[in-house]
Short mmCIF file of C-alpha atoms in Angstrom, two decimals:
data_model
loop_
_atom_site.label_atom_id
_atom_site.label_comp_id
_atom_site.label_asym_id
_atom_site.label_seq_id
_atom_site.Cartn_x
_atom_site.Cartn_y
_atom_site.Cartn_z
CA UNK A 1 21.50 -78.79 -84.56
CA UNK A 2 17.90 -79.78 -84.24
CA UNK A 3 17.84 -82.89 -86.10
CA UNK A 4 21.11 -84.07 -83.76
CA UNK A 5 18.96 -82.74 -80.46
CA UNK A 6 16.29 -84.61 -82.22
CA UNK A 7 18.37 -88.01 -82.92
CA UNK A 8 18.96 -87.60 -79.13
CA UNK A 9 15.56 -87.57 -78.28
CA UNK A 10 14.45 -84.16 -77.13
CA UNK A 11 12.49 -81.49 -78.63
CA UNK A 12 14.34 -77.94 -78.90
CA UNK A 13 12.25 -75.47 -77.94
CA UNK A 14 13.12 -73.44 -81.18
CA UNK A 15 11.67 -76.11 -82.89
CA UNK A 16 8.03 -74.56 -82.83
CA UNK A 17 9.55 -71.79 -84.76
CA UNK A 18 11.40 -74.04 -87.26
CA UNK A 19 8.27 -75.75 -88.50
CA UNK A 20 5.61 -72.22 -88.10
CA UNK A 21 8.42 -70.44 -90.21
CA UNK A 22 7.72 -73.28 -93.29
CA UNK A 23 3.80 -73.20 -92.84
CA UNK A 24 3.68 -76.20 -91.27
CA UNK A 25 2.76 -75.30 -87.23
CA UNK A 26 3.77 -78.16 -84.93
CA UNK A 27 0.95 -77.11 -82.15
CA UNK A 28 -3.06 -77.92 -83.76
CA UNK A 29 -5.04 -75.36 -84.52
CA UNK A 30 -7.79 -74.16 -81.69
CA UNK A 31 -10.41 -75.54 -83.71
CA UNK A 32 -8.84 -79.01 -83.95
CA UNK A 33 -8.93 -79.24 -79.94
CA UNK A 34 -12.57 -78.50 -79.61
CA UNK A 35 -13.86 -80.39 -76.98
CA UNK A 36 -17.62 -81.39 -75.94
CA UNK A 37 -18.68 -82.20 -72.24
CA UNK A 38 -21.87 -82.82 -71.06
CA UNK A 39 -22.24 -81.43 -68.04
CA UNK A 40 -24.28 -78.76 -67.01
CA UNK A 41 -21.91 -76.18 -66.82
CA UNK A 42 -22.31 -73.04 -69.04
CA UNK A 43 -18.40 -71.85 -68.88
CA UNK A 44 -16.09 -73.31 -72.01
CA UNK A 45 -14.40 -74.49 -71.75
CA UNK A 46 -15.34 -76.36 -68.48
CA UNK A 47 -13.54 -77.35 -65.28
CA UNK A 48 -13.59 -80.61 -66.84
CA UNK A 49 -12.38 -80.14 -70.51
CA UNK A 50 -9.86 -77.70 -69.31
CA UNK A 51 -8.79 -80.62 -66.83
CA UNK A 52 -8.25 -82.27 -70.17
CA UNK A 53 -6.12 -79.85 -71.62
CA UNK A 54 -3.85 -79.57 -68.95
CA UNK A 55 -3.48 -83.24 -68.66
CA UNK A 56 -2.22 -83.07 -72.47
CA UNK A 57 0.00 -80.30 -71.95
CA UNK A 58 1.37 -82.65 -68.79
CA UNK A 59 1.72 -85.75 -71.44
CA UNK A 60 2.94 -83.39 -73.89
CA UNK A 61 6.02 -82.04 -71.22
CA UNK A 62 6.89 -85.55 -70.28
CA UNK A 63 7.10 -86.86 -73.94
CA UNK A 64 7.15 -83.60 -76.27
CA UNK A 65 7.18 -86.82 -79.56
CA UNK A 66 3.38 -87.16 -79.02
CA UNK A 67 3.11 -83.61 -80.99
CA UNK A 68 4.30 -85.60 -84.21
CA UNK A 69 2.17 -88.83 -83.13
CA UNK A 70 -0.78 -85.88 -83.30
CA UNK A 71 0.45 -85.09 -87.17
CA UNK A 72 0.30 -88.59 -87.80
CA UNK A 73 4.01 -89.71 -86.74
CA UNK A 74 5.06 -92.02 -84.70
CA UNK A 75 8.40 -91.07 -82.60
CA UNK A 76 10.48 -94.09 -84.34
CA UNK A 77 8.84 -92.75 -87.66
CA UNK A 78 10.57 -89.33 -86.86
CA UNK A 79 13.60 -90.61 -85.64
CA UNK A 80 14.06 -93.27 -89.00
CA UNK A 81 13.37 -90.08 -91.14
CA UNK A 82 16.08 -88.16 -89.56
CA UNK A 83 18.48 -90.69 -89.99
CA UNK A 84 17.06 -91.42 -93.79
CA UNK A 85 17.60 -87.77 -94.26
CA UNK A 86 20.90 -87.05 -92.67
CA UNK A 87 22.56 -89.76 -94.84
CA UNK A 88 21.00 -88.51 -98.03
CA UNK A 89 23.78 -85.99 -97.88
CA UNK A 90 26.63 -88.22 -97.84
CA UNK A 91 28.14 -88.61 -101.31
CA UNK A 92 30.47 -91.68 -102.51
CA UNK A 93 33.47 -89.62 -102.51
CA UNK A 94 33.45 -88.43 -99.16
CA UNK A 95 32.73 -92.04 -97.87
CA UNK A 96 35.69 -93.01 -100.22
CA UNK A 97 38.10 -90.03 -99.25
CA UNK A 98 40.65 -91.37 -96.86
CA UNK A 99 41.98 -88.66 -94.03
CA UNK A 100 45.66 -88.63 -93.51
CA UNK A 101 46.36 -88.68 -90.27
CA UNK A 102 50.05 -88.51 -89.16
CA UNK A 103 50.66 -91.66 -86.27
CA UNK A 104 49.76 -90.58 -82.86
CA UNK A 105 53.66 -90.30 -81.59
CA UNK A 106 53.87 -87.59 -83.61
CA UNK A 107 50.72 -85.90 -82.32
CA UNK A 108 51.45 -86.10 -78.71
CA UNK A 109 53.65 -82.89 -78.53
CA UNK A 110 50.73 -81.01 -80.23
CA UNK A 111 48.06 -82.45 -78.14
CA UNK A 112 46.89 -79.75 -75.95
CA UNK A 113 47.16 -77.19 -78.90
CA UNK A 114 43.69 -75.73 -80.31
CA UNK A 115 44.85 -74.09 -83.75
CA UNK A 116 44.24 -71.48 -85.70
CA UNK A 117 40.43 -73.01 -86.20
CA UNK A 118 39.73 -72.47 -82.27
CA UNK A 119 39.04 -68.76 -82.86
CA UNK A 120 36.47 -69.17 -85.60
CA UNK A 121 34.62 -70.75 -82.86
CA UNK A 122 31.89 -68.90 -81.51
CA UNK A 123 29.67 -69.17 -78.03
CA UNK A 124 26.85 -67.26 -76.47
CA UNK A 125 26.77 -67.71 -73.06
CA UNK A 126 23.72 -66.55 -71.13
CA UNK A 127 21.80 -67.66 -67.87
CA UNK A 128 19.12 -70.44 -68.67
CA UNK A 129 15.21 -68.65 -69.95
CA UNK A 130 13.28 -70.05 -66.69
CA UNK A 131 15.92 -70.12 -63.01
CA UNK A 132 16.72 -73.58 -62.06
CA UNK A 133 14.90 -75.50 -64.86
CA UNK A 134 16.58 -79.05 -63.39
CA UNK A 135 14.91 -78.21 -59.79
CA UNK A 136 12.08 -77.42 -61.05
CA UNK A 137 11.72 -80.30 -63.82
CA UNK A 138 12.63 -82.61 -60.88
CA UNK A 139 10.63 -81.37 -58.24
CA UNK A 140 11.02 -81.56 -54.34
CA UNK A 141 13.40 -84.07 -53.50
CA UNK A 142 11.67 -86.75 -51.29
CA UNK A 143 14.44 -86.67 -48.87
CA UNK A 144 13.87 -83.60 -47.09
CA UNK A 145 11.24 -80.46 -46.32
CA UNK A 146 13.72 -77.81 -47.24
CA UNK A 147 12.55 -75.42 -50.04
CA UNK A 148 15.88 -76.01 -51.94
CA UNK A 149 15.09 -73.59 -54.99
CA UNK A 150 15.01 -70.21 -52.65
CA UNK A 151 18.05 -71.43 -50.86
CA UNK A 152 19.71 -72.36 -53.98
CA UNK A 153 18.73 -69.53 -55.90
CA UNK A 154 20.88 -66.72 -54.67
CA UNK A 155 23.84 -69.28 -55.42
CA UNK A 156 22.84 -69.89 -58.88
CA UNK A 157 22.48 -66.32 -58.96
CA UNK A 158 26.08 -65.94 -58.37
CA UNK A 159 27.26 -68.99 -59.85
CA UNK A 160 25.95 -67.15 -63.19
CA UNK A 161 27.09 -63.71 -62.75
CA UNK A 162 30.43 -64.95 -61.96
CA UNK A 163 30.44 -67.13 -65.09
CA UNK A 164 29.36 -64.71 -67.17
CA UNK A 165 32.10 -62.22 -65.92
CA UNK A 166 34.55 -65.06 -66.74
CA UNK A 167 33.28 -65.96 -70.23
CA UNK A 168 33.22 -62.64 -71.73
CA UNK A 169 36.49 -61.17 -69.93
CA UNK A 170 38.41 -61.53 -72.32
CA UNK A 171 36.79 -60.96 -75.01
CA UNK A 172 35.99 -56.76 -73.10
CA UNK A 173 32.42 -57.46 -73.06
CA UNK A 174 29.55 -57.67 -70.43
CA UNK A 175 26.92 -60.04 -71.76
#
């Protein structure tokens, strides 16, 4: 799942995790980011280095790739190495193995059916970690002065209950 949301070009969150739980922390050390200014200011780190930092932290939201370029990767370096990887995997007798597949005339009465595999499949559905991430990634729209997150928020609020109801239903439970 990460390598694919990877391959697609964004960074799961989860990720951090992934490479702290093998040793290998994606995020420098505090002593890597040390920073020097010369003004006269006593406070560290300064209005001006921590300026800096939060300018990184911006570059680092709007391209979340320039943590690798920090390890020494390029993005198209991590990208090729996925791909490298993911095909690693694939043996000659899968790429030789031919699937039967009966013609599509046949098929079409069975279309809509989901099988007996459907109900292996799992989902966890639950509301998103931060309300309205996609208003708040985008920002204010430049075509009007409303605040449109605290009107839209008690309809997301819904939107999510009610989806939640709907999703676990069936199933008897309550998120």
């Amino acid at each position: 799942l990460y390598s694919a949301r990877l391959l697609a070009g964004e960074i799961p969150p989860e990720v951090v995790e992934v490479f702290e739980a093998v040793g290998a922390p994606l995020f420098p050390e505090a002593e890597a980011l040390q920073a020097s200014c010369t003004c006269p200011d006593w406070e560290v780190p300064c209005k001006h280095i921590a300026a800096l930092y939060y300018l990184l932290a911006d570059h680092f939201e709007e391209d979340p790739f320039l943590l690798f370029l920090l390890r020494g990767r390029s993005r198209s370096e991590v990208l090729a190495a996925l791909r490298e990887h993911r095909q690693v995997g694939v043996g000659k007798e899968e790429e030789e193995e031919e699937l039967e597949v009966p013609p599509l005339a046949q098929q079409l009465a069975n279309f809509w059916d989901t099988g007996p595999e459907a109900e292996q499949v799992g989902f966890r559905v639950r509301p998103p970690d931060t309300p309205l991430p996609h208003l708040r990634r985008l920002g204010p729209p430049p075509f009007t002065t409303l605040d449109l997150p605290s009107l839209l928020t008690p309809i997301y609020a819904t939107v999510t209950e009610e989806a939640l109801k709907w999703a676990y239903e069936e199933a008897g439970k309550t998120s």
